Amino acid sequence: MSTEKKKFNPLLPMAAGCIAGGIEATATWPMEFIKTQLQLRVKGSQLAYDGMISGLSYTVKTTGFFSLYRGLAPTLIGSIPKAGIRFGLNAVI
C-alpha cells in the first residue's frame, strides 16, 4: 500500500459548481421570467394572467414552452462562473 497522499485538484469542485450554477439558473428562470412580467405591468393595464401558474400556462399556450427561457443567456453567462468560483474557493479554503 502506498502512503502517498492524493493531490487535491481544485478544478473538480469548480466544474461541479459551474454545472450546479447552470442547472439552478435554468430551473428557476421560468418563474423569474413570469415574476418580471408581473412586476413590469403598467399600472392600470391588464395582463392575461395574475399569478405564477396562470402566467406559466398562458405563456406556454400563446408563445410556446421555450419562450419561457427568453433572456436566460446573460444570466447563465454570469451565474455559471460565479457558482464555479464559489464552489472552487470553498473547497480550497
Coordinates of N, CA and C in Angstrom, one line a residue:
M1 N 0.8 -1.2 0.0 CA 0.0 0.0 0.0 C 0.9 1.2 0.0
S2 N 0.4 2.2 -0.7 CA 1.2 3.4 -0.8 C 0.8 4.4 0.3
T3 N 1.7 5.1 0.8 CA 1.4 6.1 1.9 C 1.3 7.5 1.3
E4 N 1.4 7.6 0.0 CA 1.3 8.9 -0.6 C -0.1 9.5 -0.5
K5 N -0.2 10.7 -0.2 CA -1.4 11.4 -0.2 C -1.8 11.9 -1.6
K6 N -3.1 11.7 -1.9 CA -3.5 12.1 -3.3 C -3.5 13.6 -3.3
K7 N -3.1 14.2 -4.5 CA -3.0 15.6 -4.6 C -4.4 16.1 -4.9
F8 N -4.8 17.2 -4.2 CA -6.1 17.8 -4.4 C -6.2 18.6 -5.7
N9 N -7.2 18.4 -6.5 CA -7.4 19.1 -7.7 C -8.6 20.1 -7.5
P10 N -8.3 21.4 -7.4 CA -9.4 22.3 -7.2 C -10.3 22.5 -8.4
L11 N -9.9 22.0 -9.6 CA -10.8 22.1 -10.8 C -12.1 21.3 -10.7
L12 N -12.0 20.2 -10.0 CA -13.2 19.3 -9.9 C -14.3 20.0 -9.1
P13 N -14.1 20.6 -8.0 CA -15.2 21.3 -7.3 C -15.7 22.6 -8.1
M14 N -14.7 23.2 -8.9 CA -15.0 24.3 -9.7 C -16.0 23.9 -10.8
A15 N -15.7 22.8 -11.5 CA -16.5 22.3 -12.5 C -17.9 21.9 -12.0
A16 N -17.9 21.2 -10.8 CA -19.2 20.9 -10.2 C -20.0 22.1 -9.9
G17 N -19.4 23.2 -9.5 CA -20.1 24.4 -9.2 C -20.6 25.1 -10.4
C18 N -19.9 25.0 -11.5 CA -20.3 25.6 -12.8 C -21.6 24.8 -13.3
I19 N -21.5 23.5 -13.2 CA -22.7 22.7 -13.6 C -23.9 23.0 -12.7
A20 N -23.7 23.0 -11.4 CA -24.8 23.3 -10.5 C -25.3 24.7 -10.7
G21 N -24.5 25.7 -10.9 CA -25.0 27.0 -11.2 C -25.8 27.1 -12.4
G22 N -25.4 26.4 -13.5 CA -26.2 26.4 -14.7 C -27.5 25.7 -14.6
I23 N -27.6 24.6 -13.8 CA -28.8 23.9 -13.6 C -29.8 24.8 -12.8
E24 N -29.2 25.4 -11.7 CA -30.0 26.2 -10.8 C -30.7 27.4 -11.6
A25 N -29.9 28.1 -12.4 CA -30.4 29.2 -13.2 C -31.5 28.8 -14.2
T26 N -31.2 27.6 -14.8 CA -32.1 27.1 -15.8 C -33.5 26.7 -15.2
A27 N -33.3 26.1 -14.0 CA -34.5 25.6 -13.3 C -35.4 26.7 -12.8
T28 N -34.8 27.8 -12.4 CA -35.6 28.8 -11.8 C -36.0 29.9 -12.8
W29 N -35.4 29.9 -13.9 CA -35.7 31.0 -14.9 C -37.1 31.2 -15.3
P30 N -37.9 30.2 -15.6 CA -39.3 30.5 -16.0 C -40.1 31.2 -14.9
M31 N -39.8 30.9 -13.6 CA -40.5 31.7 -12.6 C -40.0 33.1 -12.5
E32 N -38.7 33.3 -12.7 CA -38.2 34.7 -12.7 C -38.8 35.5 -13.9
F33 N -38.9 34.8 -15.0 CA -39.5 35.4 -16.2 C -40.9 35.9 -16.0
I34 N -41.7 35.1 -15.4 CA -43.1 35.5 -15.1 C -43.2 36.5 -14.0
K35 N -42.3 36.4 -13.0 CA -42.3 37.4 -12.0 C -42.0 38.8 -12.5
T36 N -41.0 38.8 -13.5 CA -40.6 40.1 -14.1 C -41.7 40.7 -14.9
Q37 N -42.4 39.8 -15.7 CA -43.6 40.3 -16.4 C -44.6 40.9 -15.6
L38 N -44.9 40.3 -14.4 CA -45.9 40.8 -13.5 C -45.4 42.1 -12.9
Q39 N -44.1 42.3 -12.6 CA -43.6 43.5 -12.0 C -43.6 44.6 -13.0
L40 N -43.4 44.3 -14.2 CA -43.3 45.4 -15.3 C -44.6 45.8 -15.8
R41 N -45.7 45.2 -15.3 CA -47.0 45.6 -15.8 C -47.3 47.0 -15.5
V42 N -47.8 47.8 -16.5 CA -48.1 49.2 -16.3 C -49.3 49.3 -15.4
K43 N -49.3 50.2 -14.5 CA -50.4 50.3 -13.6 C -51.7 50.7 -14.3
G44 N -52.7 50.0 -14.1 CA -54.0 50.2 -14.8 C -54.2 49.3 -16.0
S45 N -53.1 48.7 -16.5 CA -53.2 47.8 -17.6 C -53.5 46.4 -17.1
Q46 N -54.1 45.6 -18.0 CA -54.5 44.3 -17.6 C -53.7 43.2 -18.3
L47 N -53.0 42.4 -17.6 CA -52.4 41.2 -18.2 C -53.4 40.1 -18.4
A48 N -53.1 39.1 -19.2 CA -54.0 38.0 -19.3 C -53.9 37.0 -18.2
Y49 N -52.9 37.3 -17.3 CA -52.8 36.4 -16.1 C -52.4 37.3 -14.9
D50 N -52.6 36.7 -13.7 CA -52.3 37.5 -12.5 C -51.5 36.7 -11.4
G51 N -50.9 35.6 -11.8 CA -50.2 34.8 -10.9 C -49.2 33.9 -11.6
M52 N -48.4 33.1 -10.8 CA -47.3 32.3 -11.4 C -47.9 31.2 -12.3
I53 N -48.8 30.4 -11.8 CA -49.3 29.3 -12.5 C -50.1 29.7 -13.8
S54 N -50.9 30.7 -13.6 CA -51.7 31.2 -14.8 C -50.7 31.9 -15.8
G55 N -49.7 32.5 -15.3 CA -48.7 33.1 -16.2 C -47.9 32.1 -17.0
L56 N -47.5 31.0 -16.3 CA -46.8 29.9 -17.0 C -47.7 29.3 -18.0
S57 N -48.9 29.0 -17.7 CA -49.8 28.4 -18.6 C -50.1 29.2 -19.8
Y58 N -50.4 30.5 -19.6 CA -50.7 31.4 -20.6 C -49.5 31.6 -21.6
T59 N -48.3 31.7 -21.1 CA -47.1 31.9 -21.9 C -46.9 30.7 -22.8
V60 N -47.0 29.5 -22.2 CA -46.8 28.3 -22.9 C -47.8 28.1 -24.0
K61 N -49.1 28.4 -23.7 CA -50.2 28.3 -24.7 C -50.0 29.3 -25.9
T62 N -49.6 30.5 -25.6 CA -49.6 31.6 -26.6 C -48.3 31.7 -27.4
T63 N -47.1 31.5 -26.7 CA -45.9 31.7 -27.4 C -45.0 30.4 -27.4
G64 N -45.4 29.4 -26.7 CA -44.6 28.1 -26.7 C -43.7 28.0 -25.5
F65 N -43.4 26.7 -25.2 CA -42.6 26.4 -24.0 C -41.3 27.1 -23.9
F66 N -40.5 27.2 -25.0 CA -39.2 27.7 -25.0 C -39.2 29.2 -24.8
S67 N -40.3 29.9 -25.0 CA -40.4 31.3 -24.8 C -40.2 31.7 -23.3
L68 N -40.4 30.7 -22.5 CA -40.2 30.9 -21.0 C -38.7 31.2 -20.7
Y69 N -37.8 30.8 -21.6 CA -36.4 30.9 -21.4 C -35.8 32.1 -22.2
R70 N -36.6 33.0 -22.7 CA -36.1 34.2 -23.3 C -35.3 35.0 -22.3
G71 N -34.1 35.4 -22.6 CA -33.3 36.2 -21.7 C -32.4 35.4 -20.8
L72 N -32.4 34.1 -20.9 CA -31.6 33.3 -20.0 C -30.1 33.3 -20.2
A73 N -29.7 33.5 -21.4 CA -28.3 33.5 -21.8 C -27.4 34.5 -20.9
P74 N -27.8 35.8 -20.8 CA -27.0 36.6 -20.0 C -26.9 36.2 -18.5
T75 N -28.0 35.6 -18.0 CA -27.9 35.1 -16.6 C -27.0 33.9 -16.5
L76 N -27.0 33.0 -17.5 CA -26.1 31.9 -17.4 C -24.6 32.4 -17.5
I77 N -24.4 33.4 -18.4 CA -23.0 33.9 -18.5 C -22.5 34.4 -17.2
G78 N -23.3 34.9 -16.4 CA -22.9 35.4 -15.1 C -22.9 34.4 -14.0
S79 N -23.9 33.5 -14.0 CA -24.1 32.6 -12.8 C -23.2 31.4 -12.9
I80 N -22.9 30.9 -14.1 CA -22.0 29.7 -14.2 C -20.7 30.0 -13.6
P81 N -20.0 31.0 -14.0 CA -18.6 31.3 -13.4 C -18.7 31.6 -12.0
K82 N -19.8 32.4 -11.6 CA -19.9 32.8 -10.2 C -20.0 31.5 -9.3
A83 N -20.9 30.6 -9.7 CA -21.0 29.4 -8.9 C -19.8 28.5 -8.9
G84 N -19.1 28.5 -10.0 CA -17.9 27.7 -10.1 C -16.8 28.2 -9.2
I85 N -16.6 29.5 -9.2 CA -15.6 30.2 -8.4 C -15.9 30.0 -6.9
R86 N -17.2 30.1 -6.6 CA -17.6 30.0 -5.2 C -17.4 28.6 -4.7
F87 N -17.8 27.6 -5.5 CA -17.5 26.2 -5.1 C -16.0 25.8 -5.0
G88 N -15.3 26.3 -6.0 CA -13.9 26.1 -6.1 C -13.1 26.7 -4.9
L89 N -13.4 27.9 -4.6 CA -12.7 28.5 -3.4 C -13.1 27.9 -2.1
N90 N -14.4 27.5 -2.0 CA -14.8 26.9 -0.7 C -14.1 25.6 -0.5
A91 N -13.8 24.9 -1.6 CA -13.1 23.6 -1.5 C -11.6 23.8 -1.1
V92 N -11.0 24.9 -1.6 CA -9.6 25.2 -1.3 C -9.4 25.7 0.1
I93 N -10.3 26.5 0.5 CA -10.2 27.2 1.9 C -10.3 26.2 3.0

